[in-house]
Amino acid sequence: MKKVLIIGAGPAGLTAAYELLDKSKDFEVTVLEESDVFGGISRTVNYKGNRMDMGGHRFFSKVPEVNEWWEKMLPTQGAMPFDDIELGRTSTVKDGGPDPEKEDRVMLRRNRLSRIFFNSKFFDYPVSLKFDTIKNMGLGTTIAVGCSYMKTVFHKREEKSLEDFYINRFGKKLYSMFFENYTENLWGRHPSEISPEWGAQRVKGLSIRAVLKDIFGKTFNKKNRVVETSLIEEFAYPKLGPGELWELTAADFEKMGGTIIKNAKVTKIIKDADNKVTGLAYVKDGKEVQIDGDYVISSMPVKDLVEGMNDVPEEIAAIATGLPYRDYMTVGVLIPHLNLKNETKTPTMGDIVPDNWVYVHDKTVHMGRFQIYNNWSPYMVEKIKDTVWMGLEYFCNEGDWMWSMTDEEFGKMGISEMVKMGLIDNESDVIDYHVERVKKAYPAYFDTYEHMDDLRDYLNTIPNLFCVGRNGQHRYNNIDHSMCTSFETVKAILAGSTDKSAIWNVNTEKEYHEASSESEAQK
C-alpha cells in the first residue's frame, strides 16, 4: 500500500485527503497539521458562542465538480434559517434539504452585499450606476469618473503593474478613489509595485464594462448571461461558518481510515539522490519525528517547503526565501447596537446594515475591512436578536508594529477606530472582544515572485511532490480553486502521472475569460 503524506489540514489538504480515500483503497493517507484546528484561514473560531470567519468566505463556484462536492458534504437548506423566518425574507431552498433550525449539517443560501465605506458614505461594490452612487459622489465627480473611464477605452495602458490593470478597467479617477489606498493598505505596497497578475486572479473579469453588461443583462432579461464571481447576488454558506465544512471533512476522512496528526509542524522535506521525496520530518511536543512516504502533497507555504528541503540549487532557494506574504489580524467585537443606518430595502435583525463585509476607504484609520457576522449566518451569533457581532480586519507583516501589539492594545485600537468612524458612540459600548492572528494569510505578488515560474519548474522536477492550495502554489486562490488543485493532484496520483501542468493551470487568467452561464455557475 502506497503512503501519501499531506502537509496542512486546510481546504486543499483535506480535499486531497478525502478524495484519495474516496476514490481508492490503495493508499495509506496521513495529514500533518501545524495547529490544533482545521480549515487554515478558512477556519471558524468559536468565542463564547460567537463565531468568527477568518477573512470572510463566500461559497460560490463556476466549477460543477466543486458545487457537487459541497452539496455532498453540506446539503443545501430545505427550509428557511432563523433570520429569514423572523423577517419574512426569501432565499433558495432545495426540496428535501435539511432544516437549519433542526440540523447543523446544512449549507445556507445567503444574499450577497459588500459595499465600500468612503467619506462616511456607502458605495456599492462592484461600483454600480444607481442614483445613490451618483448622489453620493456628486454630479461633478460622476462626470469626472465617466470622462476618466472613456479615456481608458481609447488609450489602454501597457499592463506592467496592478495600477495599470485597475486604471484600464475603471479609469484613473475611480481607481484613485476606490482602489489605490485600499490596495496599498492590504499589501503594504503601492499598486504600481505589484504584479498585474494579482488583479487577473482576484478582480477577474470585473470592470465598468462588465458592470454595464450585467445591468443591461438584467434589464432585458438576457438568458444564460455570464456572471462574474464578484457580481453574484446569492451564495452558499455553512450554517456554522466555513470551518464547519473542514471539521466535517476531517471527521469523515478519519472514519474512512485516514490519519490526522495535529500540532505537527513540518520542518524537513527529505529527498534522495534521484531527487525523489522519501519522507519528511515534523516537530510535535518538542520532539522531531521522521516519517516515510511515497507521495507528498504540500499546502504549506512554498517558501517554508523549499527552505526545509535538502540539495536545493542556490538560485531556487533564493527565490523561495524572497517570496513575500501579508499577514492578517482581526478583532471580533460584540456590541448591542451598530450606528450605521440601514437605508437599503433589505430587512435585517435589529435593522443593521445588511452587508456581509464592508471595505474601509478611510486614510485616517488602519482598518481595511469589517465583517458583520450576523449577516453571514444567524447561527454565528449567540444572541442574534440582542447583539451585533463584528470582525474588524487589518493587514500587516509579522513582526511589524501592529503585529507586535498585545491583544489588548490591538483590540483597543480597533475599538477606538470604530468610534472614529461612527460605528459606535463610545468605547464603553463594547460588551466583549477577541483577537485572532493569521500568519502568511495572503501570498503577495512582488519581490522574487517575478521568478515564480523558475521555482515552479524546479518543484516539478520532483516527481512525487505535489503543491496545492493558496500557499502551496503561492497563488491567491479562493476555496474552490484550492480544492481544484487537489482534485487534479488526486487524478494525477491515481493515474500514476508526474505531469503537474493541470494542477498549476488552475486559477490562471485564461480560466477567468472562459464563459460560464449563470445556470452552470449555480448548479
Short mmCIF file of C-alpha atoms in Angstrom, two decimals:
data_model
loop_
_atom_site.label_atom_id
_atom_site.label_comp_id
_atom_site.label_asym_id
_atom_site.label_seq_id
_atom_site.Cartn_x
_atom_site.Cartn_y
_atom_site.Cartn_z
CA MET A 1 0.00 0.00 0.00
CA LYS A 2 1.39 3.40 -1.04
CA LYS A 3 1.86 6.03 1.66
CA VAL A 4 0.70 9.59 1.00
CA LEU A 5 1.77 12.40 3.32
CA ILE A 6 -0.30 15.58 3.18
CA ILE A 7 1.00 18.80 4.73
CA GLY A 8 -1.77 21.06 6.03
CA ALA A 9 -5.39 20.49 7.03
CA GLY A 10 -6.85 23.44 5.17
CA PRO A 11 -9.23 23.26 2.18
CA ALA A 12 -6.58 21.93 -0.24
CA GLY A 13 -5.03 19.40 2.14
CA LEU A 14 -8.29 17.97 3.43
CA THR A 15 -9.86 17.84 -0.03
CA ALA A 16 -6.88 15.82 -1.31
CA ALA A 17 -7.00 13.53 1.73
CA TYR A 18 -10.74 12.86 1.42
CA GLU A 19 -10.61 12.37 -2.36
CA LEU A 20 -7.75 9.86 -2.20
CA LEU A 21 -9.59 7.57 0.23
CA ASP A 22 -12.91 8.11 -1.50
CA LYS A 23 -11.52 7.18 -4.92
CA SER A 24 -9.15 4.35 -3.96
CA LYS A 25 -8.36 1.81 -1.26
CA ASP A 26 -4.72 1.56 -2.32
CA PHE A 27 -3.34 4.39 -0.21
CA GLU A 28 -2.46 4.99 3.40
CA VAL A 29 -3.03 8.71 3.92
CA THR A 30 -1.65 10.84 6.77
CA VAL A 31 -2.36 14.56 7.21
CA LEU A 32 0.03 16.69 9.28
CA GLU A 33 -1.41 19.93 10.65
CA GLU A 34 0.71 22.53 12.44
CA SER A 35 -2.19 23.80 14.61
CA ASP A 36 -4.94 22.03 16.50
CA VAL A 37 -7.79 23.23 14.25
CA PHE A 38 -8.95 22.51 10.71
CA GLY A 39 -9.52 24.85 7.79
CA GLY A 40 -6.44 27.08 7.71
CA ILE A 41 -7.56 30.64 7.00
CA SER A 42 -10.99 29.12 6.27
CA ARG A 43 -11.40 28.03 9.88
CA THR A 44 -14.15 29.24 12.19
CA VAL A 45 -13.23 30.49 15.66
CA ASN A 46 -15.84 29.96 18.37
CA TYR A 47 -15.52 32.62 21.07
CA LYS A 48 -18.10 32.21 23.84
CA GLY A 49 -20.74 31.05 21.37
CA ASN A 50 -19.99 33.80 18.85
CA ARG A 51 -18.25 32.53 15.72
CA MET A 52 -15.64 34.35 13.64
CA ASP A 53 -14.92 33.73 9.97
CA MET A 54 -11.24 34.45 9.24
CA GLY A 55 -11.43 36.75 6.24
CA GLY A 56 -15.00 36.07 5.11
CA HIS A 57 -15.68 33.12 2.78
CA ARG A 58 -18.48 33.08 0.26
CA PHE A 59 -19.14 29.68 -1.27
CA PHE A 60 -19.73 30.22 -4.97
CA SER A 61 -18.06 28.46 -7.88
CA LYS A 62 -18.29 28.11 -11.63
CA VAL A 63 -16.88 24.58 -11.32
CA PRO A 64 -19.62 21.89 -11.26
CA GLU A 65 -17.32 19.38 -9.52
CA VAL A 66 -16.82 21.78 -6.62
CA ASN A 67 -20.52 22.55 -6.28
CA GLU A 68 -21.35 18.84 -6.28
CA TRP A 69 -18.70 18.22 -3.59
CA TRP A 70 -20.10 20.97 -1.37
CA GLU A 71 -23.61 19.62 -1.84
CA LYS A 72 -22.47 16.15 -0.81
CA MET A 73 -20.74 17.41 2.33
CA LEU A 74 -23.25 20.11 3.32
CA PRO A 75 -26.65 19.75 1.60
CA THR A 76 -28.46 22.94 0.61
CA GLN A 77 -31.10 24.14 3.05
CA GLY A 78 -34.58 22.70 2.61
CA ALA A 79 -36.18 25.38 4.78
CA MET A 80 -35.51 28.96 5.77
CA PRO A 81 -32.98 29.82 8.51
CA PHE A 82 -33.98 31.71 11.65
CA ASP A 83 -33.47 35.29 10.45
CA ASP A 84 -35.26 34.75 7.13
CA ILE A 85 -38.22 33.30 9.05
CA GLU A 86 -38.30 36.19 11.51
CA LEU A 87 -38.05 38.84 8.79
CA GLY A 88 -40.19 37.22 6.11
CA ARG A 89 -37.26 37.17 3.67
CA THR A 90 -36.85 34.59 0.94
CA SER A 91 -33.85 32.62 -0.25
CA THR A 92 -33.27 29.49 -2.31
CA VAL A 93 -34.36 26.20 -0.79
CA LYS A 94 -33.92 22.68 -2.12
CA ASP A 95 -36.68 20.11 -1.91
CA GLY A 96 -35.81 17.50 0.69
CA GLY A 97 -32.91 19.53 2.04
CA PRO A 98 -32.19 19.78 5.79
CA ASP A 99 -33.91 22.33 8.02
CA PRO A 100 -31.25 24.66 9.52
CA GLU A 101 -33.43 25.13 12.59
CA LYS A 102 -33.16 21.41 13.31
CA GLU A 103 -29.85 20.26 11.77
CA ASP A 104 -26.32 21.64 11.71
CA ARG A 105 -25.03 19.84 8.61
CA VAL A 106 -26.57 22.27 6.16
CA MET A 107 -25.47 24.88 3.64
CA LEU A 108 -27.45 28.11 3.87
CA ARG A 109 -28.24 30.36 0.92
CA ARG A 110 -27.42 33.99 1.69
CA ASN A 111 -27.92 37.29 -0.06
CA ARG A 112 -24.69 38.96 -1.07
CA LEU A 113 -23.91 42.57 -0.26
CA SER A 114 -20.49 44.15 0.01
CA ARG A 115 -20.01 47.88 -0.10
CA ILE A 116 -17.30 50.49 0.14
CA PHE A 117 -17.30 52.92 3.07
CA PHE A 118 -15.82 56.14 1.66
CA ASN A 119 -16.22 59.66 3.05
CA SER A 120 -18.67 58.23 5.62
CA LYS A 121 -20.96 57.08 2.80
CA PHE A 122 -21.75 53.70 1.29
CA PHE A 123 -20.89 52.87 -2.30
CA ASP A 124 -21.78 49.60 -3.99
CA TYR A 125 -19.02 47.12 -4.66
CA PRO A 126 -18.80 46.37 -7.51
CA VAL A 127 -19.44 50.02 -8.30
CA SER A 128 -22.94 50.46 -9.70
CA LEU A 129 -24.51 53.24 -11.73
CA LYS A 130 -27.54 53.69 -9.48
CA PHE A 131 -28.91 57.09 -8.46
CA ASP A 132 -27.49 56.63 -4.96
CA THR A 133 -23.99 56.27 -6.39
CA ILE A 134 -24.29 59.50 -8.35
CA LYS A 135 -25.85 61.23 -5.34
CA ASN A 136 -23.04 60.13 -3.01
CA MET A 137 -20.31 61.02 -5.50
CA GLY A 138 -21.84 64.29 -6.60
CA LEU A 139 -22.53 65.20 -10.21
CA GLY A 140 -19.09 66.73 -10.78
CA THR A 141 -17.23 63.66 -9.54
CA THR A 142 -19.52 61.34 -11.51
CA ILE A 143 -18.77 63.25 -14.73
CA ALA A 144 -15.04 63.14 -13.94
CA VAL A 145 -15.27 59.36 -13.37
CA GLY A 146 -17.07 58.90 -16.70
CA CYS A 147 -14.59 61.02 -18.65
CA SER A 148 -11.66 59.26 -17.00
CA TYR A 149 -13.08 55.87 -17.94
CA MET A 150 -13.76 56.90 -21.55
CA LYS A 151 -10.13 57.97 -21.83
CA THR A 152 -9.02 54.44 -20.96
CA VAL A 153 -11.40 52.96 -23.54
CA PHE A 154 -9.41 54.63 -26.31
CA HIS A 155 -5.96 54.71 -24.69
CA LYS A 156 -5.12 51.49 -22.87
CA ARG A 157 -2.03 51.41 -20.70
CA GLU A 158 0.54 48.65 -21.03
CA GLU A 159 -0.17 46.46 -18.02
CA LYS A 160 3.14 46.35 -16.19
CA SER A 161 1.60 46.75 -12.74
CA LEU A 162 -1.61 46.34 -10.77
CA GLU A 163 -2.10 50.10 -11.08
CA ASP A 164 -2.19 49.78 -14.88
CA PHE A 165 -4.60 46.84 -14.57
CA TYR A 166 -7.08 48.83 -12.44
CA ILE A 167 -6.89 52.02 -14.50
CA ASN A 168 -7.56 50.12 -17.73
CA ARG A 169 -10.77 48.70 -16.25
CA PHE A 170 -12.08 51.56 -14.12
CA GLY A 171 -10.35 54.76 -15.21
CA LYS A 172 -7.84 56.75 -13.20
CA LYS A 173 -10.40 58.73 -11.18
CA LEU A 174 -12.30 55.71 -9.87
CA TYR A 175 -9.00 53.90 -9.29
CA SER A 176 -7.74 56.74 -7.10
CA MET A 177 -10.99 56.79 -5.12
CA PHE A 178 -11.69 53.11 -4.55
CA PHE A 179 -8.60 51.01 -5.30
CA GLU A 180 -5.34 52.85 -4.74
CA ASN A 181 -5.39 53.42 -0.96
CA TYR A 182 -7.18 50.16 -0.11
CA THR A 183 -4.71 48.10 -2.16
CA GLU A 184 -1.74 49.80 -0.52
CA ASN A 185 -3.29 49.15 2.89
CA LEU A 186 -3.85 45.49 2.01
CA TRP A 187 -0.37 44.79 0.64
CA GLY A 188 1.79 47.43 2.24
CA ARG A 189 2.94 48.34 -1.29
CA HIS A 190 1.65 50.85 -3.83
CA PRO A 191 -0.25 49.19 -6.72
CA SER A 192 2.44 50.43 -9.10
CA GLU A 193 4.86 48.00 -7.39
CA ILE A 194 2.57 44.94 -7.61
CA SER A 195 2.26 42.49 -10.49
CA PRO A 196 -0.93 42.82 -12.58
CA GLU A 197 -1.37 39.05 -12.17
CA TRP A 198 -2.99 39.64 -8.78
CA GLY A 199 -5.77 41.63 -10.44
CA ALA A 200 -6.21 38.96 -13.10
CA GLN A 201 -6.80 36.36 -10.39
CA ARG A 202 -8.85 38.36 -7.87
CA VAL A 203 -10.74 41.07 -9.75
CA LYS A 204 -11.24 38.61 -12.60
CA GLY A 205 -13.48 39.89 -15.41
CA LEU A 206 -14.78 42.78 -13.33
CA SER A 207 -14.69 46.25 -14.88
CA ILE A 208 -17.05 49.12 -15.63
CA ARG A 209 -17.76 47.35 -18.91
CA ALA A 210 -18.72 44.16 -17.02
CA VAL A 211 -20.96 46.17 -14.67
CA LEU A 212 -22.75 47.78 -17.62
CA LYS A 213 -23.11 44.39 -19.31
CA ASP A 214 -24.63 42.94 -16.14
CA ILE A 215 -27.06 45.86 -15.79
CA PHE A 216 -28.29 45.50 -19.37
CA GLY A 217 -28.48 41.73 -18.97
CA LYS A 218 -30.83 42.17 -16.02
CA THR A 219 -32.81 44.92 -17.71
CA PHE A 220 -33.51 42.88 -20.82
CA ASN A 221 -33.69 39.51 -19.01
CA LYS A 222 -30.92 38.08 -21.14
CA LYS A 223 -30.81 34.31 -20.73
CA ASN A 224 -27.59 32.48 -19.93
CA ARG A 225 -25.77 35.76 -19.26
CA VAL A 226 -22.23 35.38 -17.93
CA VAL A 227 -21.95 36.23 -14.26
CA GLU A 228 -18.59 37.33 -12.89
CA THR A 229 -17.90 35.93 -9.43
CA SER A 230 -17.74 39.47 -7.99
CA LEU A 231 -21.27 40.16 -9.30
CA ILE A 232 -23.13 37.23 -7.76
CA GLU A 233 -26.17 38.11 -5.67
CA GLU A 234 -26.60 34.91 -3.65
CA PHE A 235 -24.05 32.50 -2.28
CA ALA A 236 -23.84 29.37 -0.17
CA TYR A 237 -22.56 29.44 3.40
CA PRO A 238 -22.17 26.72 6.05
CA LYS A 239 -24.57 27.17 8.95
CA LEU A 240 -21.73 27.39 11.50
CA GLY A 241 -19.17 29.14 9.32
CA PRO A 242 -16.61 27.86 6.78
CA GLY A 243 -14.68 25.87 9.37
CA GLU A 244 -17.70 23.59 9.77
CA LEU A 245 -17.09 22.16 6.29
CA TRP A 246 -13.49 21.29 7.07
CA GLU A 247 -14.26 19.89 10.52
CA LEU A 248 -16.81 17.57 8.91
CA THR A 249 -14.41 16.66 6.10
CA ALA A 250 -11.69 15.82 8.63
CA ALA A 251 -14.10 13.68 10.67
CA ASP A 252 -15.30 11.81 7.56
CA PHE A 253 -11.71 11.30 6.41
CA GLU A 254 -10.78 9.70 9.74
CA LYS A 255 -13.86 7.46 9.59
CA MET A 256 -12.62 6.27 6.19
CA GLY A 257 -9.35 5.18 7.80
CA GLY A 258 -7.22 8.29 7.35
CA THR A 259 -4.86 9.66 9.99
CA ILE A 260 -4.54 13.28 11.13
CA ILE A 261 -1.67 14.39 13.35
CA LYS A 262 -2.34 17.79 14.94
CA ASN A 263 0.25 20.21 16.35
CA ALA A 264 2.78 18.71 13.93
CA LYS A 265 4.99 21.36 12.35
CA VAL A 266 6.71 20.02 9.24
CA THR A 267 10.34 21.18 9.22
CA LYS A 268 12.12 18.98 6.67
CA ILE A 269 11.35 17.51 3.26
CA ILE A 270 13.77 14.64 2.64
CA LYS A 271 14.91 13.92 -0.93
CA ASP A 272 17.15 11.12 -2.19
CA ALA A 273 19.88 11.19 -4.83
CA ASP A 274 17.28 10.77 -7.60
CA ASN A 275 15.51 13.96 -6.45
CA LYS A 276 12.51 11.99 -5.15
CA VAL A 277 10.90 12.75 -1.82
CA THR A 278 11.29 9.82 0.55
CA GLY A 279 9.61 11.35 3.58
CA LEU A 280 9.57 14.31 5.91
CA ALA A 281 10.26 15.36 9.47
CA TYR A 282 7.93 17.17 11.82
CA VAL A 283 8.15 18.53 15.33
CA LYS A 284 5.49 17.62 17.89
CA ASP A 285 5.72 18.25 21.64
CA GLY A 286 9.28 19.44 21.17
CA LYS A 287 10.44 16.21 19.54
CA GLU A 288 11.39 15.65 15.91
CA VAL A 289 9.74 12.72 14.19
CA GLN A 290 10.60 11.33 10.75
CA ILE A 291 8.00 9.63 8.60
CA ASP A 292 8.41 7.87 5.25
CA GLY A 293 6.14 8.40 2.27
CA ASP A 294 5.74 7.54 -1.40
CA TYR A 295 3.99 10.81 -2.23
CA VAL A 296 3.92 14.23 -0.55
CA ILE A 297 1.11 16.70 -1.16
CA SER A 298 2.03 20.10 0.25
CA SER A 299 -0.26 23.02 1.06
CA MET A 300 2.30 24.64 3.37
CA PRO A 301 3.81 27.97 2.27
CA VAL A 302 6.13 27.17 -0.63
CA LYS A 303 8.74 29.41 0.98
CA ASP A 304 8.86 27.12 4.04
CA LEU A 305 8.63 23.99 1.90
CA VAL A 306 11.74 24.80 -0.10
CA GLU A 307 13.66 26.11 2.90
CA GLY A 308 13.11 22.70 4.55
CA MET A 309 14.45 20.72 1.56
CA ASN A 310 17.92 19.30 1.14
CA ASP A 311 20.01 19.79 -2.00
CA VAL A 312 18.16 22.78 -3.45
CA PRO A 313 20.04 24.87 -6.06
CA GLU A 314 21.15 28.21 -4.63
CA GLU A 315 19.21 30.35 -7.10
CA ILE A 316 15.99 28.41 -6.43
CA ALA A 317 16.44 28.69 -2.68
CA ALA A 318 16.89 32.47 -3.06
CA ILE A 319 13.58 32.77 -4.96
CA ALA A 320 11.71 30.84 -2.27
CA THR A 321 13.28 32.81 0.57
CA GLY A 322 12.32 36.09 -1.09
CA LEU A 323 8.63 35.26 -1.64
CA PRO A 324 6.52 37.84 0.22
CA TYR A 325 3.37 37.37 2.28
CA ARG A 326 0.90 39.61 4.04
CA ASP A 327 -0.34 38.64 7.48
CA TYR A 328 -3.78 39.20 8.95
CA MET A 329 -5.14 40.34 12.28
CA THR A 330 -8.77 40.64 13.27
CA VAL A 331 -10.67 41.61 16.38
CA GLY A 332 -14.18 40.31 16.96
CA VAL A 333 -16.24 42.99 18.68
CA LEU A 334 -19.57 42.35 20.39
CA ILE A 335 -21.86 45.39 20.66
CA PRO A 336 -25.54 45.95 21.44
CA HIS A 337 -26.11 48.29 18.51
CA LEU A 338 -24.42 49.45 15.29
CA ASN A 339 -24.88 53.12 14.43
CA LEU A 340 -24.86 52.68 10.65
CA LYS A 341 -28.38 53.23 9.33
CA ASN A 342 -29.95 50.61 7.10
CA GLU A 343 -31.12 52.62 4.10
CA THR A 344 -31.48 49.58 1.86
CA LYS A 345 -34.71 47.73 1.11
CA THR A 346 -33.38 44.59 2.81
CA PRO A 347 -34.85 43.97 6.28
CA THR A 348 -32.35 42.77 8.87
CA MET A 349 -32.30 41.68 12.50
CA GLY A 350 -32.05 44.83 14.61
CA ASP A 351 -32.25 46.85 11.37
CA ILE A 352 -28.46 46.77 10.98
CA VAL A 353 -26.92 47.34 7.56
CA PRO A 354 -27.23 44.09 5.55
CA ASP A 355 -23.60 43.88 4.37
CA ASN A 356 -21.53 40.72 4.73
CA TRP A 357 -18.41 42.84 4.78
CA VAL A 358 -17.55 46.48 4.13
CA TYR A 359 -14.34 47.76 2.54
CA VAL A 360 -12.98 50.70 4.53
CA HIS A 361 -11.52 53.50 2.40
CA ASP A 362 -10.51 55.96 5.10
CA LYS A 363 -6.93 57.20 5.34
CA THR A 364 -7.46 58.27 8.96
CA VAL A 365 -7.74 54.65 10.19
CA HIS A 366 -5.73 51.46 9.68
CA MET A 367 -8.79 49.20 9.36
CA GLY A 368 -9.03 47.52 5.97
CA ARG A 369 -12.44 45.93 6.20
CA PHE A 370 -15.10 44.95 8.69
CA GLN A 371 -17.43 41.97 8.70
CA ILE A 372 -20.89 41.73 10.22
CA TYR A 373 -21.20 38.09 11.21
CA ASN A 374 -24.96 38.44 11.87
CA ASN A 375 -25.44 38.70 8.11
CA TRP A 376 -23.35 35.65 7.24
CA SER A 377 -25.46 33.29 9.31
CA PRO A 378 -27.80 33.91 12.25
CA TYR A 379 -26.20 30.89 13.90
CA MET A 380 -22.82 32.66 14.08
CA VAL A 381 -24.13 34.93 16.87
CA GLU A 382 -25.19 33.60 20.25
CA LYS A 383 -27.80 36.32 20.87
CA ILE A 384 -28.78 37.30 17.35
CA LYS A 385 -31.72 39.45 18.49
CA ASP A 386 -29.80 41.45 21.06
CA THR A 387 -26.23 41.86 19.80
CA VAL A 388 -24.15 42.68 16.73
CA TRP A 389 -21.01 40.59 16.30
CA MET A 390 -18.41 42.23 14.04
CA GLY A 391 -14.92 41.43 12.80
CA LEU A 392 -12.51 44.32 12.26
CA GLU A 393 -9.82 43.28 9.77
CA TYR A 394 -6.26 44.55 9.49
CA PHE A 395 -3.38 43.68 7.19
CA CYS A 396 0.18 43.69 8.45
CA ASN A 397 3.56 41.97 8.34
CA GLU A 398 4.62 39.51 11.00
CA GLY A 399 6.88 41.37 13.43
CA ASP A 400 5.85 44.91 12.44
CA TRP A 401 4.40 47.49 14.85
CA MET A 402 0.85 46.20 14.50
CA TRP A 403 1.70 42.51 14.81
CA SER A 404 3.85 43.30 17.85
CA MET A 405 0.91 44.78 19.74
CA THR A 406 -0.55 42.83 22.62
CA ASP A 407 -4.08 41.55 22.08
CA GLU A 408 -5.32 44.22 24.48
CA GLU A 409 -3.52 47.02 22.64
CA PHE A 410 -4.74 45.81 19.28
CA GLY A 411 -8.30 45.35 20.49
CA LYS A 412 -8.40 48.86 21.93
CA MET A 413 -7.03 50.32 18.68
CA GLY A 414 -9.76 48.61 16.67
CA ILE A 415 -12.48 49.75 19.05
CA SER A 416 -11.17 53.34 19.01
CA GLU A 417 -11.31 53.30 15.20
CA MET A 418 -14.94 52.13 15.38
CA VAL A 419 -15.68 55.26 17.41
CA LYS A 420 -13.73 57.44 14.97
CA MET A 421 -15.70 56.04 12.01
CA GLY A 422 -19.03 56.48 13.80
CA LEU A 423 -19.80 52.76 14.02
CA ILE A 424 -20.37 53.11 17.78
CA ASP A 425 -20.62 56.14 20.09
CA ASN A 426 -18.19 55.20 22.83
CA GLU A 427 -15.63 52.53 23.64
CA SER A 428 -17.78 51.65 26.65
CA ASP A 429 -20.46 50.40 24.22
CA VAL A 430 -18.38 47.26 23.61
CA ILE A 431 -19.59 44.19 25.51
CA ASP A 432 -16.61 41.96 24.69
CA TYR A 433 -13.86 41.46 22.11
CA HIS A 434 -11.48 38.75 20.91
CA VAL A 435 -8.28 38.93 18.82
CA GLU A 436 -7.05 36.43 16.20
CA ARG A 437 -3.89 36.41 14.08
CA VAL A 438 -3.15 34.54 10.86
CA LYS A 439 0.39 34.22 9.52
CA LYS A 440 1.01 34.16 5.75
CA ALA A 441 -2.68 34.73 5.03
CA TYR A 442 -2.05 36.35 1.66
CA PRO A 443 0.72 35.30 -0.77
CA ALA A 444 1.95 38.52 -2.36
CA TYR A 445 2.88 39.35 -5.95
CA PHE A 446 6.12 41.31 -5.73
CA ASP A 447 9.82 40.89 -4.81
CA THR A 448 11.02 37.45 -6.05
CA TYR A 449 7.53 36.50 -7.24
CA GLU A 450 8.57 37.55 -10.76
CA HIS A 451 10.74 34.39 -10.78
CA MET A 452 7.94 32.12 -9.56
CA ASP A 453 7.92 30.23 -12.87
CA ASP A 454 11.52 29.15 -12.28
CA LEU A 455 10.63 27.92 -8.80
CA ARG A 456 7.60 26.06 -10.12
CA ASP A 457 9.70 24.41 -12.84
CA TYR A 458 12.15 23.20 -10.21
CA LEU A 459 9.39 21.80 -7.98
CA ASN A 460 8.01 19.95 -10.99
CA THR A 461 11.31 18.06 -11.31
CA ILE A 462 10.48 16.32 -8.02
CA PRO A 463 8.19 13.60 -9.40
CA ASN A 464 6.30 12.62 -6.25
CA LEU A 465 5.81 16.12 -4.77
CA PHE A 466 2.56 17.95 -5.49
CA CYS A 467 1.93 21.57 -4.45
CA VAL A 468 -1.69 22.55 -3.84
CA GLY A 469 -3.77 25.39 -2.47
CA ARG A 470 -3.17 29.06 -1.86
CA ASN A 471 0.15 28.89 -0.04
CA GLY A 472 1.26 25.65 -1.66
CA GLN A 473 1.32 27.40 -5.03
CA HIS A 474 1.86 30.97 -3.77
CA ARG A 475 -1.28 31.95 -5.62
CA TYR A 476 -4.20 33.92 -4.22
CA ASN A 477 -6.73 31.09 -4.64
CA ASN A 478 -10.31 31.07 -3.45
CA ILE A 479 -11.60 27.94 -1.72
CA ASP A 480 -12.91 26.41 -4.95
CA HIS A 481 -9.61 26.90 -6.77
CA SER A 482 -7.68 25.44 -3.85
CA MET A 483 -9.96 22.41 -3.99
CA CYS A 484 -9.48 22.11 -7.76
CA THR A 485 -5.69 21.88 -7.35
CA SER A 486 -6.32 18.90 -5.08
CA PHE A 487 -8.82 17.30 -7.46
CA GLU A 488 -6.19 17.47 -10.22
CA THR A 489 -3.48 16.14 -7.89
CA VAL A 490 -5.54 13.12 -6.92
CA LYS A 491 -6.30 12.42 -10.59
CA ALA A 492 -2.57 12.52 -11.36
CA ILE A 493 -1.64 10.20 -8.48
CA LEU A 494 -4.36 7.70 -9.36
CA ALA A 495 -3.18 7.71 -12.98
CA GLY A 496 0.46 7.31 -11.95
CA SER A 497 1.26 10.57 -13.74
CA THR A 498 4.00 13.05 -12.90
CA ASP A 499 2.58 15.71 -15.25
CA LYS A 500 1.53 18.59 -12.99
CA SER A 501 0.50 21.11 -15.62
CA ALA A 502 -3.23 20.70 -14.90
CA ILE A 503 -2.58 21.37 -11.21
CA TRP A 504 -0.68 24.59 -11.85
CA ASN A 505 -3.14 25.71 -14.53
CA VAL A 506 -5.98 26.04 -12.00
CA ASN A 507 -6.90 29.69 -11.43
CA THR A 508 -4.94 31.18 -14.29
CA GLU A 509 -6.06 34.28 -16.12
CA LYS A 510 -7.21 32.20 -19.08
CA GLU A 511 -9.81 30.45 -16.94
CA TYR A 512 -11.36 33.75 -15.93
CA HIS A 513 -12.04 34.62 -19.53
CA GLU A 514 -13.88 31.39 -20.18
CA ALA A 515 -17.64 31.88 -20.28
CA SER A 516 -19.79 30.11 -17.74
CA SER A 517 -23.53 30.59 -17.78
CA GLU A 518 -25.46 31.57 -14.68
CA SER A 519 -27.24 28.22 -14.66
CA GLU A 520 -23.92 26.37 -14.78
CA ALA A 521 -22.40 28.51 -12.07
CA GLN A 522 -25.23 27.89 -9.64
CA LYS A 523 -25.83 24.15 -10.10
#
